[in-house]
Amino acid sequence: MSAASIIERLAAHLGLEEGSFESDVEAKDPWVRVPGDKLVAAAEFLKADPELDFDTLHCVSGVDWPGDDPPAIEVVYHLTSLSRKHWIVLKTRVPRAGGSLPTLETVWKAANWHEREAYDLFGVRFEGHSDHRRILLPADWPGHPLLRDWEWPETWHKIPVKPGRQMTERAEGGQMTGVGPFD
Amino acid sequence: MITRFRQIEMRLMGPLTMIPIVLLLVILGTIAALPVVATILSELVADFVPPPLQHLTIVALGTAGFVGILALNPIYSIWLERKVAAHVQDRLGPMRVGWHGLLQSFADGVKLMFKEDLVPRDADRVLFGAAPMLAVASAFAAFAIVPWGVREDGTVLAVANLNIGVLYFIAITSLGALSVLMAGWGSNNKYALYGGMRAAAQMVSYEIPTAILVLVVVAQVGSLSIPDIVNAQAGGILGVGDWLIFQLFPLNLIAFVLFFICGLAETNRTPFDIPEAESELVAGFHTEYSGMRFAFFFLAEYGNMLLVSMLAALLFLGGWIGPFGSNPLLFFVKGFGLVVVQMWLRWTLPRLRVDQLMGICWKYVIPISFFLLVVTTVIKGLL
Amino acid sequence: MAEQRSPVDGAPLVTLYDEELPPDNSYAFSSEELEEDEMILNMGPQHPSTHGVLRVELKTDGEIVKDARPHIGYLHRNFEKHAENIDYQGVIPFTDRMDYVGSMGNSLAYALTVEKLLGIGVGERVAGIRVITAELQRIASHLLAMGTYGMDIGAFTPFLLCFQQRERILDLFEWLCGARLLYNYNWVGGVSHDLPEGWTDKCRRFLDEFVPVLDEVDTLLSHNKIFIRRTADIGIITPDMAKDYALSGPNLRGSGIDWDLRRDDPYLGYENYDFNVVVATSPHGPVGSCWDRYFVRVREMYESVKIVRQALDRLPAEGDVHENVPRFVRPLAGEAYCRSEAPRGELAFYIVAENKKPIPYRVKGRSPCFVAMGLFHEITRGEMIADIIAIIGSLDIVLGEIDR
C-alpha cells in the first residue's frame, strides 16, 4: 500500500481533518505526525488493521529541537510491515521540559528497550512503562547526553570524564576533525 | 640481538631437551624390564639390608619409583593432550620449547610453582587448602593396587597386592568427589559452588554403574583380586582371544564401553566435563585456585585419567597379556592408548547438560549394567 | 582522608581510592524478594562466554533459571553524540566500531543512508565491490558466530577450524584496504580502494577451498547428537514473538519468517543475484530454537558464497571507484532512514540533516543486537544455566553494537 493511502487511512481512523496534522508523502521516508494523546490509538490501529498490518516496530529515535517554538523533542517511530512489505514513519512531539508520552510497549514489545534508551539519552518520560530505568548509562549519570545543550560534567565520582580540548574545541571552532575520506 | 639471544637459547635448549626424552626412555625401559628390575632390587635389598627391614625397604623403594612415575605422568600427558588437540584441530601445538615442545610442560610446571598462591579473603582456608591435597592423594592412592605385571615366580608387581583390589579402587575413587566438593564449597565463589555441586552429583551417580560393571567382571572371573582377573584372561588366539572383552560377545564389549563412559564421567572429561564447564562456570570448582594448588588439581585429573584407563585395560583388555607374551610395557601402552582415546573424544565432542548427563546415567547406563550383571551371572552359572 | 597517589585524581583502580562506589541501584532483583532456595548469580561482565562485556543477572533455583536480566552499557561510547560534532564522512570510522566483527556491513549501511540523503547512487563496479565485501564480511561474521557457538556448547575444535577460514577473509580485506578489523572502506558515494590486481583470483580460490571446510565443520558440529540435544529445544522464539520484538536477520529467519531485505527491499542490485533466503525448517524440534538460528547462519554462508561468485563474474572490468564520491557532503534539510541486511540483522541509520551543513544534526544507529537482547529475558525463563550460554550464543550478539 502506498504511503499516501496509509496516512489517509490512519487520519480517517483518528478523525484528523485534512490539514490539521503534518505529514509528508514526498519525503524520502514518508512520515506522519500525530499528537501525543493520539499516539497509542494510532499505533494500535496501524498494528491491528489487516490492510496495514504494521507488525514490527523497527526503531524509536529521539531528535532534540531546542530552537523550535515551543522547544520540543521529536520521537520518531519507524514501522515496518513484514507481511505487506510497506513502511511508514510515525512522529510525535513532546515538550522539552516535563513532557511525557504514553508507552507503546503494550502495542509492540520491542518498544521496551527503545523507550528506555530514549529516556536514558533524551530524558523523555514514557507513562506506563514497565521497567523505566536507564539502560546504557550509569544510574546516577548527570543529565541526558543527547540533548543539544547538555554540558559535560568535569568528573563523575572523581573520574575525569570531560574529553580533552582536541575534539570539543575543534568542533566548536567549526574546524573539521580530520578523519574521513577528505580531510 | 634477538638472533644472539636465540642462539644462546638454542645452545641451552639443545641439551635440556634431552632431559625429558631421556626420562621418557628411562621410564619406558624400567617399565619394560620391571620384572627384572624387581628381581635385581630384591636381591640387592636382600644383600645389603638387615632382614627385619627388608620388606619395608622394598615397599618404600617401589612406592618411591611409582610416585615418581605418577608425578611425571601429567607432564607427559599434558604434552600429549596438547599435541592430540593440535593435530585434531589442524595445527602444530607446542613446538618451541624443546624438541616438538617436549619441555613445554616442564616450563609450565616451573611457572606454576613460582606463581603467587592466592587464597580468597572469605574462603574457608582449611577446606581450600585441603581440597587439592585430597584430590591428589585419592588419585595416587588408588594406583597402589594397580599391578604392572607378574614375575616368573608368580610374584605380582604392585605396591599392594590386595585380594580385594577392585573394592579398594571403588572406595578410594569416591574420595575424589569429596575433594571437588570441598574445593567448591571452600572457595566461597558461586561458580565454584555450582561446579562442586555438579561434580558431586555426577561422581556419586556414576559410581553406581562403575561398581556394577566391575561386578560383572568379578562375577565371571570369580575373584576380587586384580592379578587373578588378568591371569584369567591369558591364553587364547595370539594371546588376545581370551581377553574378557572378547568373551560372551557382545555382552562384555558393551560392559567395556559402559565402563569407559563411566570412567569419562568420573574423571570429568568431555563430554561430561560439566563441573568445570569453561563456557558456563568459568572454571568450575577450581575457579579460585592458582599456582601449585591449581597444578595439584591437574595432577589429580591426569592421574585419574590414567587410573581409569589402566583399570579398563586390566579388567577388559587383558592387562599385561598380549600377543608378545606378558610384559608391563604392553600394559602401559594399553593404558595410554585409552588415555589418547579420552583426549580424542574431548577435542571432538560438545558438552552435555547436567540433566542430560544424569538422565544418561539413571535411564540407560545403570539399567543396562544391571542387565549385564544378571545375564553374565546366569550364563556363567549355566556353563 | 587517605592520600591520593594516583596522577589522575580519583582513578577508581587506585588502592587508596576512598570514595564510596556509586550507589549500585542497577540491580534488577533485590535479595529481599528471593524465595528460600533462590540465589542471585551475576554472570559477567567478565565471563568467558558473554561475548564481550554483557552482564546478566540470574535468579536461580539450583540449576534452573527463574529469571534473567541483561545489563548493558559497559561499552557505551555514545557515537551518536560524536557524530553531531564531525562531518558526514568522519562518522564512518565510528560506525566501524559498532559491530566490530562486521565492520563492512556497518559502514555500508551508513554510506547507503548518506547517499539516500544526498540522492546520489553508485556505479556498477562500486556496487559489485560492495556486494562482494559485504558478503565476505557476512561469511566471516557467521564463521565467528558458528565457531564461538560450538565453544559455548563445549566443542572447541570447530572454533579453530572456523577461525582459520575467517583469517583468510581478513587477509583478503587487509590486501584490499590495509586493515584487518576496522576497515573504513565504504565511503559516501564509493569505496576507498579499488580491488588490487589479482584480488579476484585469490578470492575465487578462497571460495573454492572454503566450501569443503565448511562442509566438514558442518558435519562435525551441526548434526552431532549431543549438540542437537543441547540446542534444539531451548530458547524458543515463536514467529509472533519474533515480530513483536522486531527481530531481524538470521534470528528472524530462524523463527521461520521468510524475510530478507536483500530480496524484499533490494539495494546495491541484490535483486539481480540468484540466491535463496534461508528459513529455518527445524527438523529437530519446535521452530525458533537455538539450533534453528545457528543452522540458518550455516546455510547462509553457502548462499553468500553463491552471491560472491556471481558478483565476481559480472564485476565490470573498468570503473573509477571514486567517481561518485562528493567533494563536499552538504545535504539539504531532511532526513533519511535506510536499512540494510548486515550479518547480524537489519542495521539501519537514521540521519537528520540541517540545510547545507557539513555536520549531521542527528545520527541514530538501529542495531539488530540491541533489539535481539530486548527479548532475552523472555526466552531464558525456566531454562537451565547451561542453556543461558547457549541462548546468548545463538542470538549472536556483539556488545560493541548493543552499547554503541
JSON list of C-alpha atoms in Angstrom, two decimals, chain B residues 209 213-214 216-217 220 244-262 316 364-373 375-376:
[
{"chain": "B", "resi": 209, "resn": "PRO", "atom": "CA", "xyz": [27.30, -48.24, 37.32]},
{"chain": "B", "resi": 213, "resn": "LEU", "atom": "CA", "xyz": [30.31, -53.15, 35.83]},
{"chain": "B", "resi": 214, "resn": "VAL", "atom": "CA", "xyz": [33.27, -54.15, 37.96]},
{"chain": "B", "resi": 216, "resn": "VAL", "atom": "CA", "xyz": [30.16, -58.05, 36.01]},
{"chain": "B", "resi": 217, "resn": "VAL", "atom": "CA", "xyz": [33.85, -58.85, 35.62]},
{"chain": "B", "resi": 220, "resn": "GLN", "atom": "CA", "xyz": [32.73, -64.00, 35.57]},
{"chain": "B", "resi": 244, "resn": "LEU", "atom": "CA", "xyz": [37.48, -60.52, 28.65]},
{"chain": "B", "resi": 245, "resn": "ILE", "atom": "CA", "xyz": [36.20, -58.08, 26.07]},
{"chain": "B", "resi": 246, "resn": "PHE", "atom": "CA", "xyz": [36.01, -60.93, 23.53]},
{"chain": "B", "resi": 247, "resn": "GLN", "atom": "CA", "xyz": [34.30, -63.36, 25.84]},
{"chain": "B", "resi": 248, "resn": "LEU", "atom": "CA", "xyz": [30.50, -63.77, 25.79]},
{"chain": "B", "resi": 249, "resn": "PHE", "atom": "CA", "xyz": [30.36, -61.49, 22.78]},
{"chain": "B", "resi": 250, "resn": "PRO", "atom": "CA", "xyz": [28.88, -58.85, 22.78]},
{"chain": "B", "resi": 251, "resn": "LEU", "atom": "CA", "xyz": [28.00, -58.64, 26.47]},
{"chain": "B", "resi": 252, "resn": "ASN", "atom": "CA", "xyz": [31.49, -57.85, 27.68]},
{"chain": "B", "resi": 253, "resn": "LEU", "atom": "CA", "xyz": [32.08, -55.45, 24.83]},
{"chain": "B", "resi": 254, "resn": "ILE", "atom": "CA", "xyz": [29.06, -53.44, 25.97]},
{"chain": "B", "resi": 255, "resn": "ALA", "atom": "CA", "xyz": [30.30, -53.65, 29.52]},
{"chain": "B", "resi": 256, "resn": "PHE", "atom": "CA", "xyz": [33.68, -52.30, 28.45]},
{"chain": "B", "resi": 257, "resn": "VAL", "atom": "CA", "xyz": [32.15, -49.36, 26.55]},
{"chain": "B", "resi": 258, "resn": "LEU", "atom": "CA", "xyz": [29.92, -48.52, 29.50]},
{"chain": "B", "resi": 259, "resn": "PHE", "atom": "CA", "xyz": [32.83, -48.79, 31.90]},
{"chain": "B", "resi": 260, "resn": "PHE", "atom": "CA", "xyz": [34.83, -46.41, 29.75]},
{"chain": "B", "resi": 261, "resn": "ILE", "atom": "CA", "xyz": [31.91, -43.95, 29.63]},
{"chain": "B", "resi": 262, "resn": "CYS", "atom": "CA", "xyz": [31.59, -44.08, 33.40]},
{"chain": "B", "resi": 316, "resn": "PHE", "atom": "CA", "xyz": [38.75, -55.98, 29.94]},
{"chain": "B", "resi": 364, "resn": "TYR", "atom": "CA", "xyz": [20.43, -46.02, 30.37]},
{"chain": "B", "resi": 365, "resn": "VAL", "atom": "CA", "xyz": [23.75, -46.88, 31.95]},
{"chain": "B", "resi": 366, "resn": "ILE", "atom": "CA", "xyz": [22.51, -48.24, 35.29]},
{"chain": "B", "resi": 367, "resn": "PRO", "atom": "CA", "xyz": [19.69, -50.42, 33.89]},
{"chain": "B", "resi": 368, "resn": "ILE", "atom": "CA", "xyz": [21.94, -51.81, 31.16]},
{"chain": "B", "resi": 369, "resn": "SER", "atom": "CA", "xyz": [24.69, -52.62, 33.62]},
{"chain": "B", "resi": 370, "resn": "PHE", "atom": "CA", "xyz": [22.24, -54.38, 35.93]},
{"chain": "B", "resi": 371, "resn": "PHE", "atom": "CA", "xyz": [21.02, -56.35, 32.95]},
{"chain": "B", "resi": 372, "resn": "LEU", "atom": "CA", "xyz": [24.58, -57.28, 32.04]},
{"chain": "B", "resi": 373, "resn": "LEU", "atom": "CA", "xyz": [25.28, -58.38, 35.59]},
{"chain": "B", "resi": 375, "resn": "VAL", "atom": "CA", "xyz": [22.79, -62.12, 32.23]},
{"chain": "B", "resi": 376, "resn": "THR", "atom": "CA", "xyz": [26.50, -62.80, 32.62]}
]
